CSV table of C-alpha atoms and ligand atoms in Angstrom, one decimal:
chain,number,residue,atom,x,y,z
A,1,UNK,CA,-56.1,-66.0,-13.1
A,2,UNK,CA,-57.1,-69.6,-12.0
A,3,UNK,CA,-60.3,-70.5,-10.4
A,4,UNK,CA,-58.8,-70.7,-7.1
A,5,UNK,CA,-56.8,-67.2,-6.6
A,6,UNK,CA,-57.7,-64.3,-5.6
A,7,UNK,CA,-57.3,-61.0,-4.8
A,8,UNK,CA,-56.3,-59.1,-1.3
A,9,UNK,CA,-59.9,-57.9,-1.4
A,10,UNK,CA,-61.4,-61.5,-1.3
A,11,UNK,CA,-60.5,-62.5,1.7
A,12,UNK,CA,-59.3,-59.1,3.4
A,13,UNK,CA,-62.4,-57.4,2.9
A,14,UNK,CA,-62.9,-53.9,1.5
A,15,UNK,CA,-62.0,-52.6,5.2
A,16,UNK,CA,-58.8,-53.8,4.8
A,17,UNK,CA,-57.4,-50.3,3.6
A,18,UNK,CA,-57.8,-48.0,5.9
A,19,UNK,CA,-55.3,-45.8,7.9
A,20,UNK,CA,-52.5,-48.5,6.8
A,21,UNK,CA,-50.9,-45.4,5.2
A,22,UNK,CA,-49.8,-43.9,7.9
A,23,UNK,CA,-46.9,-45.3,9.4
A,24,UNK,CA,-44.3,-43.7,6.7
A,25,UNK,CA,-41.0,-45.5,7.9
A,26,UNK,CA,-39.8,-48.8,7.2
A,27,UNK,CA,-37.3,-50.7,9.3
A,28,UNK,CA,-32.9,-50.5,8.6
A,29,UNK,CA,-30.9,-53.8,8.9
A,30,UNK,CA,-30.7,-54.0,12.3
A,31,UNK,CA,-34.3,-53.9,12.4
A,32,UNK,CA,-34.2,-51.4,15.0
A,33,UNK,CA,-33.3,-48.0,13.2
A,34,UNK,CA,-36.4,-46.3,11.0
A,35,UNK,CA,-35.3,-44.9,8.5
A,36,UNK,CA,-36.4,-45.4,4.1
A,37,UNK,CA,-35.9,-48.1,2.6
A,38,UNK,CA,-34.6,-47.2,-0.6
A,39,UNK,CA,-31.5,-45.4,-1.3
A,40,UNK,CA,-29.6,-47.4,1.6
A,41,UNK,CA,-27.9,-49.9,-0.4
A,42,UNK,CA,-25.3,-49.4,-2.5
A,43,UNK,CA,-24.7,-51.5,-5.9
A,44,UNK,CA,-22.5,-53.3,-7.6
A,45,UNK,CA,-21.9,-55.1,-10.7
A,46,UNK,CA,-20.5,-58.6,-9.0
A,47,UNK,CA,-19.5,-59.6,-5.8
A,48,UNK,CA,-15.5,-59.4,-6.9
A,49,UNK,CA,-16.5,-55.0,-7.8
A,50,UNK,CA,-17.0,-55.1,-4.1
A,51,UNK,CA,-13.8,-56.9,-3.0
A,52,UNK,CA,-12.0,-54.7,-5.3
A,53,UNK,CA,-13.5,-51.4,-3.9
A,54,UNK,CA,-14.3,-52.3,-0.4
A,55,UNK,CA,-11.9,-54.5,0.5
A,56,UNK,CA,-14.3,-55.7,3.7
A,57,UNK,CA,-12.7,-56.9,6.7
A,58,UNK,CA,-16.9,-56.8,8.1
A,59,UNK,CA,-19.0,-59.2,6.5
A,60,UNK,CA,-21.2,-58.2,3.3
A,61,UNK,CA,-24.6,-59.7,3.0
A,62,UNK,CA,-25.5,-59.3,-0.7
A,63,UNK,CA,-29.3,-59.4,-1.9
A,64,UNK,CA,-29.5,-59.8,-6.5
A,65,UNK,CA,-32.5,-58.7,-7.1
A,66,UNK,CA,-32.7,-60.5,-10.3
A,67,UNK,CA,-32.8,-63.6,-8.7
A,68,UNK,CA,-35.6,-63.0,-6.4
A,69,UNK,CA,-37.7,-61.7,-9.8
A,70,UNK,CA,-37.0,-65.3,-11.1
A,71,UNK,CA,-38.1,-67.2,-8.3
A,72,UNK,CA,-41.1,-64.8,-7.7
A,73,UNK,CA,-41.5,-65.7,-11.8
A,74,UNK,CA,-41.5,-69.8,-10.6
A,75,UNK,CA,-44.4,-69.2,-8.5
A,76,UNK,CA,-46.8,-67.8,-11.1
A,77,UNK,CA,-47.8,-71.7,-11.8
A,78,UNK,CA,-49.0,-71.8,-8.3
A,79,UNK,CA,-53.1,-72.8,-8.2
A,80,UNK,CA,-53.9,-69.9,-6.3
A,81,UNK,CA,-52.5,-66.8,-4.7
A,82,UNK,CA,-48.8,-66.5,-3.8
A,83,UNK,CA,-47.7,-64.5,-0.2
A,84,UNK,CA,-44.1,-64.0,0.7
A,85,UNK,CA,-43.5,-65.0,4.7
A,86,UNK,CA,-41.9,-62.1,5.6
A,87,UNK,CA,-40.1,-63.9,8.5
A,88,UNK,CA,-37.7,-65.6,6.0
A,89,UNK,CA,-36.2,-62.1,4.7
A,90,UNK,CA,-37.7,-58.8,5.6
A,91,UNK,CA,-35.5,-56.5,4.2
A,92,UNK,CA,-36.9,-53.5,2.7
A,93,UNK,CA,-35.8,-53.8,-0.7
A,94,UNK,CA,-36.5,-57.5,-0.9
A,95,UNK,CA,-40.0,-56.9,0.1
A,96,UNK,CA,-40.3,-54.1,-2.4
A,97,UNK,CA,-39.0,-56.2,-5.2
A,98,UNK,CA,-41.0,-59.3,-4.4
A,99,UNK,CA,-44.2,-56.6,-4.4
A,100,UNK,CA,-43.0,-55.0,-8.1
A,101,UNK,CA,-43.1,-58.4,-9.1
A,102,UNK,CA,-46.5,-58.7,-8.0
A,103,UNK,CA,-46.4,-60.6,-4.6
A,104,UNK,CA,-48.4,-57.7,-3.4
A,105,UNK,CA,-49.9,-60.4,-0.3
A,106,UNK,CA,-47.8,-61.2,3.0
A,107,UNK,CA,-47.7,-63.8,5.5
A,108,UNK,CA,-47.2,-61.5,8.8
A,109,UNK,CA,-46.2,-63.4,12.5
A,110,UNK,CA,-45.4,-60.2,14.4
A,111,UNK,CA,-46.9,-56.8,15.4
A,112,UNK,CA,-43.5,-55.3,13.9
A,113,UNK,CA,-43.9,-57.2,10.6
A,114,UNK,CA,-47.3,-56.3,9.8
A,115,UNK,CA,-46.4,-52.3,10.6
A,116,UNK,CA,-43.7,-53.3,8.2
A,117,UNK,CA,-45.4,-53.8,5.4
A,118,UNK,CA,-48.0,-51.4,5.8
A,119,UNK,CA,-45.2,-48.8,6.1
A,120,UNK,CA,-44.2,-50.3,3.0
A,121,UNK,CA,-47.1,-50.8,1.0
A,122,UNK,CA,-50.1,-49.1,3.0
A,123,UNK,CA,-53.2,-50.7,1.8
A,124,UNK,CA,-52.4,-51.9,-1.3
A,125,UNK,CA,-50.2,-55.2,0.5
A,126,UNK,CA,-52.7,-58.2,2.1
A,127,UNK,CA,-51.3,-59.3,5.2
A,128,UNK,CA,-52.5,-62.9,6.6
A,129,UNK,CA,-51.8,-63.0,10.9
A,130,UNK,CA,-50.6,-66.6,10.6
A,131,UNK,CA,-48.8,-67.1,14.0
A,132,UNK,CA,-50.9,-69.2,15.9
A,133,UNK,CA,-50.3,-67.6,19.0
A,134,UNK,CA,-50.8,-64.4,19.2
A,135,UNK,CA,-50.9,-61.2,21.6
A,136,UNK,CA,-54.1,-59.9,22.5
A,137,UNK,CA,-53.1,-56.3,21.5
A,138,UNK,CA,-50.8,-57.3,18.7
A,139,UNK,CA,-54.7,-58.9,17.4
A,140,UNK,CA,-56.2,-55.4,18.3
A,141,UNK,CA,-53.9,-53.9,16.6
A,142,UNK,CA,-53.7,-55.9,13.7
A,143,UNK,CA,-57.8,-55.1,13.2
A,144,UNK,CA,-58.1,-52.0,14.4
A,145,UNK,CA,-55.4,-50.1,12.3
A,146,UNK,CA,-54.2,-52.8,9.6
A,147,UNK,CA,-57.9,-54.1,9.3
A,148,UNK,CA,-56.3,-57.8,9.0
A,149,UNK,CA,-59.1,-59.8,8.5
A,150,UNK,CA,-57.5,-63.4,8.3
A,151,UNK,CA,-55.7,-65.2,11.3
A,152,UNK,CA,-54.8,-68.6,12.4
A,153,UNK,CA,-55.2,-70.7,15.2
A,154,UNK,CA,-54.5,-74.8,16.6
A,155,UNK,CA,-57.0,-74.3,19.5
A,156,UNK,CA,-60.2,-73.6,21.0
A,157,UNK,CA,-58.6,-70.7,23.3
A,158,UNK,CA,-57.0,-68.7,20.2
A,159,UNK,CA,-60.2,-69.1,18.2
A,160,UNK,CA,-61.8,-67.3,21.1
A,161,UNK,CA,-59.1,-65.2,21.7
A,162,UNK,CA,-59.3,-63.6,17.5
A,163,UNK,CA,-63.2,-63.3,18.0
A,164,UNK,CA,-63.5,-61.5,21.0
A,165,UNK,CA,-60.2,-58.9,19.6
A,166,UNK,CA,-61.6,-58.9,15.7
A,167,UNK,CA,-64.2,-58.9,14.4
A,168,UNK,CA,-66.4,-58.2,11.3
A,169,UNK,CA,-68.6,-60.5,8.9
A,170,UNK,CA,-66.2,-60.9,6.4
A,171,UNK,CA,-63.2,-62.2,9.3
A,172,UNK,CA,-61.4,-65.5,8.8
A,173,UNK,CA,-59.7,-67.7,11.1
A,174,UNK,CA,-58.2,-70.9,9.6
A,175,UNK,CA,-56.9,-74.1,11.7
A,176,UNK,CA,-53.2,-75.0,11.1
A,177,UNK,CA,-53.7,-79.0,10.7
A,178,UNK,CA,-50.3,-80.8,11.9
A,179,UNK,CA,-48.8,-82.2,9.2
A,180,UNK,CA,-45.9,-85.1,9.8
A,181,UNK,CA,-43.3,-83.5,8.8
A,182,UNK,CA,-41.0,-86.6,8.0
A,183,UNK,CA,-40.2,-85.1,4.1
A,184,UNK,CA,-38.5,-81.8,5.7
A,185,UNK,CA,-35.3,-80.7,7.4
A,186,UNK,CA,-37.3,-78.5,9.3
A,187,UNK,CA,-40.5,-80.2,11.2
A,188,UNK,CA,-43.0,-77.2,12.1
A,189,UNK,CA,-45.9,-79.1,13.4
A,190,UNK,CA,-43.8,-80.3,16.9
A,191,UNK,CA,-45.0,-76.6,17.8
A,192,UNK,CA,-48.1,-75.8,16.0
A,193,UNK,CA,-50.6,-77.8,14.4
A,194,UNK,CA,-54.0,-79.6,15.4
A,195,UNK,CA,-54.7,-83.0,14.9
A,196,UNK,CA,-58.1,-84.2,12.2
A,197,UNK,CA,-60.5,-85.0,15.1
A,198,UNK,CA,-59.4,-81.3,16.9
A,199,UNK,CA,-59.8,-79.4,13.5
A,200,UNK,CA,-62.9,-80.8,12.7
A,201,UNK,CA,-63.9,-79.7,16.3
A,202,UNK,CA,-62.2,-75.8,15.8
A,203,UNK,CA,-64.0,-75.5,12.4
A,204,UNK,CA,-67.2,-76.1,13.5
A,205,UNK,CA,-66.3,-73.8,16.1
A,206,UNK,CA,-65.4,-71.1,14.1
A,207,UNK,CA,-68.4,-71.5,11.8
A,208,UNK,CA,-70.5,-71.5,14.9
A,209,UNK,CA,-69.4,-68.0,15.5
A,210,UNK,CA,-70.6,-67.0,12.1
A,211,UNK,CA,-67.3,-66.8,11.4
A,212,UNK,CA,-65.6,-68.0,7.8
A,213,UNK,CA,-63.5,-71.0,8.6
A,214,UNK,CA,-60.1,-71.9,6.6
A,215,UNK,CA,-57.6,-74.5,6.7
A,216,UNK,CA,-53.5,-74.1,6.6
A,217,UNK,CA,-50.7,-76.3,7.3
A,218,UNK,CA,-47.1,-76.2,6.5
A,219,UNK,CA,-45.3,-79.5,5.6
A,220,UNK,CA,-41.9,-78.6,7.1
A,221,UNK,CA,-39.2,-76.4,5.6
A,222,UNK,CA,-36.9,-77.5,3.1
A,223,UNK,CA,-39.6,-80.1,2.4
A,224,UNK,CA,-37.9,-82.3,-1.1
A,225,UNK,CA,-40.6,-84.4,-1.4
A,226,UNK,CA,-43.3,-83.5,-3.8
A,227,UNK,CA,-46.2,-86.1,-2.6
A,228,UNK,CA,-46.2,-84.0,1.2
A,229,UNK,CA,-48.1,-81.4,-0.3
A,230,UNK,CA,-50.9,-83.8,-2.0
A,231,UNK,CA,-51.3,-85.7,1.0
A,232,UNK,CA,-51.4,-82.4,3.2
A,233,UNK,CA,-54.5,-81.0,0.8
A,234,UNK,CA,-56.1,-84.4,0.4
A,235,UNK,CA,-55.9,-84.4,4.9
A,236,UNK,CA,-57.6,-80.7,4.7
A,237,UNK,CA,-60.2,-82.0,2.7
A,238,UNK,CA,-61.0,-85.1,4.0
A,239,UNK,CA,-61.3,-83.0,7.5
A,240,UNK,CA,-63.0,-80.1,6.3
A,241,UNK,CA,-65.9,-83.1,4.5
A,242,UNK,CA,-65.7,-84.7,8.4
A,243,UNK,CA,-66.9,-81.1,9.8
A,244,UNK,CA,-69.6,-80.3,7.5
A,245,UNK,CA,-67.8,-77.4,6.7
A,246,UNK,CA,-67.2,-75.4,3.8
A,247,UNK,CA,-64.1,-73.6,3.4
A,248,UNK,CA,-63.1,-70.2,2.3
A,249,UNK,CA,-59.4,-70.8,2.3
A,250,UNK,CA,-57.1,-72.9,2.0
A,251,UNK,CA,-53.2,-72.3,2.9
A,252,UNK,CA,-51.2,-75.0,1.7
A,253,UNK,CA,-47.9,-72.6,3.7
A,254,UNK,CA,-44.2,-72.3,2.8
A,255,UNK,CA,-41.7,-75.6,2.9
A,256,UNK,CA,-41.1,-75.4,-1.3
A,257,UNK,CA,-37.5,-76.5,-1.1
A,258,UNK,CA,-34.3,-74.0,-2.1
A,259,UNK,CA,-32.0,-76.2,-4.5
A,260,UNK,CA,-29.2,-76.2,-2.3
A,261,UNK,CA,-26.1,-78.7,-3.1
A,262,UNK,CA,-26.7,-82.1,-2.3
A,263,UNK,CA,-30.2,-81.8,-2.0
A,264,UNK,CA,-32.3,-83.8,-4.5
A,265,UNK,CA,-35.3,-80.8,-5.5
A,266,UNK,CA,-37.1,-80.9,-8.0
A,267,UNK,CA,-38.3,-78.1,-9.7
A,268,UNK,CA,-41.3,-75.9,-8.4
A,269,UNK,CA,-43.5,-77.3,-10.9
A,270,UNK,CA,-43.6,-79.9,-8.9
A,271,UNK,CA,-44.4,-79.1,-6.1
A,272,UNK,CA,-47.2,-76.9,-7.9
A,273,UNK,CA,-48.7,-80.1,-9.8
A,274,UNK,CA,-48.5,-82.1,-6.8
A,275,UNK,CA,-51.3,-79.3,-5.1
A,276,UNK,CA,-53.2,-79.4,-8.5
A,277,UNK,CA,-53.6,-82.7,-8.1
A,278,UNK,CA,-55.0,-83.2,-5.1
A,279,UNK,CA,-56.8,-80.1,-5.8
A,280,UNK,CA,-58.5,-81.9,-8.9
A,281,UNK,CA,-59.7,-85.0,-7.0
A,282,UNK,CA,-62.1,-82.9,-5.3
A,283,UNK,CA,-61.9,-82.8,-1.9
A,284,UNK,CA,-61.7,-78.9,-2.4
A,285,UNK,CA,-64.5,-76.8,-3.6
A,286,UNK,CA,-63.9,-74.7,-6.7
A,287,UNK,CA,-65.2,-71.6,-4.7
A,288,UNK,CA,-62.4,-72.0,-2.2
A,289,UNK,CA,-59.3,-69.7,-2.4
A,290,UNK,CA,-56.2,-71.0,-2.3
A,291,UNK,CA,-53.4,-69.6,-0.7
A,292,UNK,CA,-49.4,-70.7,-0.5
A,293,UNK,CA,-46.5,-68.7,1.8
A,294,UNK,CA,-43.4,-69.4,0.8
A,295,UNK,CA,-40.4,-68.2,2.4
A,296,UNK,CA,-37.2,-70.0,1.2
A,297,UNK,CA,-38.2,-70.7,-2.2
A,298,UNK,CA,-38.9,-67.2,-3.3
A,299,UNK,CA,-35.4,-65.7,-1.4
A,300,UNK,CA,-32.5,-68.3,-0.8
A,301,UNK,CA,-30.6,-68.1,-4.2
A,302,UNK,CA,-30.7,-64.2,-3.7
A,303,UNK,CA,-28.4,-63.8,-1.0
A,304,UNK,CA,-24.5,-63.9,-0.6
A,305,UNK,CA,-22.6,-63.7,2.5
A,306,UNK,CA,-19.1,-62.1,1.6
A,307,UNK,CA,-17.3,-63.2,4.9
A,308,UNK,CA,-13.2,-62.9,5.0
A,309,UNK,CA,-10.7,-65.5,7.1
A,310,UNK,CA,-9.7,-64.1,10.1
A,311,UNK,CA,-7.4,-66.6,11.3
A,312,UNK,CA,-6.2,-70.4,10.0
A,313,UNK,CA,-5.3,-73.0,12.3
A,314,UNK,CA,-4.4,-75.9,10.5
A,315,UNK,CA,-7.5,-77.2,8.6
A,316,UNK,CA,-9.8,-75.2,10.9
A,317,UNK,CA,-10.7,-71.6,9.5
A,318,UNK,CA,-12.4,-68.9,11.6
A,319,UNK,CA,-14.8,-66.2,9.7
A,320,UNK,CA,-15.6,-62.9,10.4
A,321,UNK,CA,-19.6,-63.9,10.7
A,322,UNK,CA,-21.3,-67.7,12.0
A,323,UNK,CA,-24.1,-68.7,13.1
A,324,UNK,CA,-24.9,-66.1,15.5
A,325,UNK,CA,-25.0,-64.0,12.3
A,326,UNK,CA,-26.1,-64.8,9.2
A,327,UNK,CA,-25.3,-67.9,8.4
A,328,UNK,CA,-27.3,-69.4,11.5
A,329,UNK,CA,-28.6,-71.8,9.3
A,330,UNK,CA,-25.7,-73.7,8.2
A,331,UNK,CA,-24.8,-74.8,12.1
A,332,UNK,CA,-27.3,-77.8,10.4
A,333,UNK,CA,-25.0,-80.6,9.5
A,334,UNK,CA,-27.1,-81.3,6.2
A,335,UNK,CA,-26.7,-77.5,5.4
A,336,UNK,CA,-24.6,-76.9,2.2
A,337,UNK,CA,-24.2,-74.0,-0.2
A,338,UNK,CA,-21.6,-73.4,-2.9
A,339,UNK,CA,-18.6,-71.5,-1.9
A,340,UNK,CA,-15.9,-69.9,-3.8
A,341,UNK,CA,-12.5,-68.8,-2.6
A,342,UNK,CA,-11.1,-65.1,-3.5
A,343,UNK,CA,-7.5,-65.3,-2.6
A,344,UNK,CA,-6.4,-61.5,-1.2
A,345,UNK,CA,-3.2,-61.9,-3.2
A,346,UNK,CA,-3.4,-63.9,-6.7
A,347,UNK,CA,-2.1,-67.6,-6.2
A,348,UNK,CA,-2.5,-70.9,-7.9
A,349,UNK,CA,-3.2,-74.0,-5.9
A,350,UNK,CA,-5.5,-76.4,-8.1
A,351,UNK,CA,-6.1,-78.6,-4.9
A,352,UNK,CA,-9.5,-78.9,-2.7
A,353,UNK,CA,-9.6,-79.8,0.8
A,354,UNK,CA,-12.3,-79.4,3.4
A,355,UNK,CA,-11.8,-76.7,6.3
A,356,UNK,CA,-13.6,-77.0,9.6
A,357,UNK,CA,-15.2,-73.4,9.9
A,358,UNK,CA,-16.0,-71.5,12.8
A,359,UNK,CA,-17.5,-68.0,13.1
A,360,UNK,CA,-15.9,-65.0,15.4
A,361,UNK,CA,-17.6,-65.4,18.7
A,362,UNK,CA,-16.1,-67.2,22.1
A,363,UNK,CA,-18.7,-69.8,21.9
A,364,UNK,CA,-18.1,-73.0,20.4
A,365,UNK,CA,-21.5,-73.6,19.3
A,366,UNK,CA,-20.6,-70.9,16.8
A,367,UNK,CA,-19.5,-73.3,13.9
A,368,UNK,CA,-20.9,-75.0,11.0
A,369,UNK,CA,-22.3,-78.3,10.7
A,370,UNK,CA,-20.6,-79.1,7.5
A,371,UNK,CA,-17.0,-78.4,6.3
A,372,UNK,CA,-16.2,-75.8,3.5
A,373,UNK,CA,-14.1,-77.5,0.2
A,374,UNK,CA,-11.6,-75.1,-0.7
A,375,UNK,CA,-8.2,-74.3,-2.5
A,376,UNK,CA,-5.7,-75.9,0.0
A,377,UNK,CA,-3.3,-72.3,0.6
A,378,UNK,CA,-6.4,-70.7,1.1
A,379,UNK,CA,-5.0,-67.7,4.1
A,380,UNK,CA,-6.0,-65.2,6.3
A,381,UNK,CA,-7.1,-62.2,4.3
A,382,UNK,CA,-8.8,-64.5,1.8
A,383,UNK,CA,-12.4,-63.8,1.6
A,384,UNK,CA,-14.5,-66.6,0.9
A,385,UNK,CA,-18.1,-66.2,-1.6
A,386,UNK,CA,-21.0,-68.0,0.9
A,387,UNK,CA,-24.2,-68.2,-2.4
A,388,UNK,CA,-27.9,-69.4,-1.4
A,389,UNK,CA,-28.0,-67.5,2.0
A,390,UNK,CA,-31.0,-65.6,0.8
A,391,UNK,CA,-33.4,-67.2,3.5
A,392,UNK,CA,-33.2,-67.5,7.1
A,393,UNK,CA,-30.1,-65.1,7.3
A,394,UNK,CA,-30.8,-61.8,7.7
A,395,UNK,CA,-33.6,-61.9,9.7
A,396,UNK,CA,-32.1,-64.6,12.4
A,397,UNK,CA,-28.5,-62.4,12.9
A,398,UNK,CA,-28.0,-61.7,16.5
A,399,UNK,CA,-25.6,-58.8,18.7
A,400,UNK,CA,-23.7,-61.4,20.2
A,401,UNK,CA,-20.4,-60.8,21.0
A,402,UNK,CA,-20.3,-57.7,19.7
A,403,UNK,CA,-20.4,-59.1,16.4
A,404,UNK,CA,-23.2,-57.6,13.7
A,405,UNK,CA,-23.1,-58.4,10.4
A,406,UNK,CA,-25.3,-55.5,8.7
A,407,UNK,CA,-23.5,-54.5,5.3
A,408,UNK,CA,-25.8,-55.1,2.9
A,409,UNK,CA,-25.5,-54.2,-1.0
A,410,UNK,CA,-26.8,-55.0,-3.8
A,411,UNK,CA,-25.3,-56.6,-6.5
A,412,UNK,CA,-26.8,-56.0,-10.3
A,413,UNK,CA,-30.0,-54.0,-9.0
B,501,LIG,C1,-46.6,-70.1,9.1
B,501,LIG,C2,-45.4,-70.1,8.2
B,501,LIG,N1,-45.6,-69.9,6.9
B,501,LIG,C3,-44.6,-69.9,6.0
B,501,LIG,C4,-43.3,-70.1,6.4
B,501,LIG,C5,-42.2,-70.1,5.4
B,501,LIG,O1,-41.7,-71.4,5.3
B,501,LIG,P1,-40.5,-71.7,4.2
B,501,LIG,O2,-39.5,-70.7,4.4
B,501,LIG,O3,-40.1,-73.1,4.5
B,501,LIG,O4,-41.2,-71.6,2.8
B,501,LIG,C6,-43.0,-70.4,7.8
B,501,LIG,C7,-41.7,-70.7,8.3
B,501,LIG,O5,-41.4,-70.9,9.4
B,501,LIG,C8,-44.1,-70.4,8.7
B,501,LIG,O6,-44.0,-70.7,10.0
């Protein structure tokens, strides 16, 4: 283990453990429905074994969990402690196999997502309250029966707000520092985020609570450029030295990029060496833990949405799912992901052309931002193989419409 990780116990406290055992349920994939989390997904062998046998006119979200093991393997060259954000993906059994792979800590923005996990794991999972704006009950809650001992906060009021609803020696608060932003396809700090010369006042605030005082940012989702996270640690240090303040932890967030087509990643290492290095020129102390909580890079190539033409009008194709449903994300015009044709009936056309694709709802908002390159008969019937959607999918479906997408398999568990 490297000088910077540690373990839930570090930061969590020994209180962490109690009565988190006691909520026995875990959520369905509605999110809605309790019921166990195992035994609810069927397997199969490959995404063509469930065409053959289920011929779905619904779509099919499919999770492989061998990919999530080998991105969860990618992030063992991290310089500290890995969490999973649960927000990206909470499904049962991707939570459970991120944990057997020993992401046993969890980046928690909800009341519903911390009593997730601890139905899931009890007290053996660390869970880190980083929504800056929080409930006060949800921060009750979070202390009183999870005995969460680290949340964030961009201002004075929710610093306040954390120490008069938790509290203990051993609680930390840490101040998400806006980062720009300008490296990511999704820019965070428009919402949260405080600014040097407001950090360095919140820290000294915190520490003059006697409370331990940490630092977390996120660079953006989808971030592609490596130097964001060096110049992010080197900010949190050179503010932290500003405050006279010493810092427990520091949480360096999600953004890691997915290598989606067309954008130009890099692999994790990085990423990772990029934090090292900014790590190494000092401007962190040794005795500081260091924390990431990635989302995207630990899910996205272990999802498929299986969706089926419903209709073909000319080049335009309409789905059985969109972005009210899973694939909310690729309303984003720089959104790609590989796609593969099944034809419903065996046929032979060798030529690609690009279909504009909407999903199945009345609203014409409901259609992607880029156009889908595929075999030029392709028909209604047809289903068509949607990889990456891992992150972001799940978790952002919507009831409108009357439209649902909640088959979920698994494919090579
Ligand atoms: C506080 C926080 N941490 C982590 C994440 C995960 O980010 P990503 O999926 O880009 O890794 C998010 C995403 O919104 C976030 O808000």
């Amino acid at each position: 283990m490297n000088a910077h990780a540690l373990s839930a116990e570090h930061v969590l406290g020994h209180d962490a453990r109690h009565l988190q055992g006691q909520i026995e349920t875990a959520f369905s994939g509605d999110g809605r429905t309790l019921r166990p989390a195992k035994d609810a997904l069927r397997n199969f062998a490959s995404v063509d074994a469930v065409i053959a046998e289920l011929k779905p006119s619904e779509p099919v979200f499919c999770i492989t969990p061998e990919r999530l093991r080998s991105a969860a393997a990618s992030f063992s060259s991290f310089p500290g402690t890995c969490l999973y954000a649960v927000k990206c993906n909470p499904h049962p059994f991707v939570l459970e196999t991120l944990y057997q792979t020993g992401i046993t800590n969890f980046d928690v923005a909800s009341l519903d997502e911390v009593e997730l996990i601890g139905s899931l794991f009890g007290s053996t999972a660390g869970k880190f309250y980083n929504n800056p704006a929080k409930t006060r009950r949800s921060i009750r809650m979070a202390n009183d029966l999870h005995g969460i001992r680290f949340y964030t906060a961009d201002c004075l009021e929710e610093v306040d707000k954390i120490a008069e609803e938790a509290r203990g020696s051993d609680l930390v608060i840490a101040v998400r520092l806006a980062t720009n932003g300008t490296d990511a396809r999704y820019v965070l700090s428009t919402k949260f985020g405080a600014m040097p010369d407001k950090a360095i006042h919140l820290l000294r605030h915190i520490r003059s609570k006697g409370i331990k005082a940490g630092i977390s940012f996120h660079v953006g989702s989808q971030c592609l450029a490596p130097g964001a996270f060096s110049e992010a640690v080197e900010l949190a240090g050179d503010v932290a030295k500003r405050a006279g303040v010493e810092l427990a932890v520091l949480n360096v967030g999600g953004g890691f990029p997915a290598p989606y087509p067309g954008d130009d990643v890099v692999g994790p290492g990085h990423y990772f060496k990029s934090v090292a290095r900014a790590l190494r020129n000092g401007a962190i102390p040794r005795s500081c833990s260091i924390l990431c909580e990635p989302g995207r890079a630990l899910v996205a190539t272990a999802g498929i949405t299986l969706v089926q033409v419903v209709m073909r009008r000319d080049h335009n194709l309409f789905l059985n799912d969109g972005v009210f449903g899973t694939l909310q994300e690729l309303g984003h015009s720089k959104e790609r992901r590989p796609v593969r044709l099944i034809p419903s009936k065996p046929r032979v056309s060798a030529t690609y052309t690009d279909f504009k694709v909407w999903g199945p709802t009345c609203d014409s908002n409901d259609v992607l931002g880029a156009p889908f390159s595929l075999p030029d008969d392709v028909r209604e019937g047809d289903w068509i193989e949607v990889g990456m959607m891992g992150a972001y999918s799940l978790s952002m479906r919507t009831h409108f419409n009357g439209f649902f997408a909640d088959k979920i398999v698994t494919i090579g568990a």
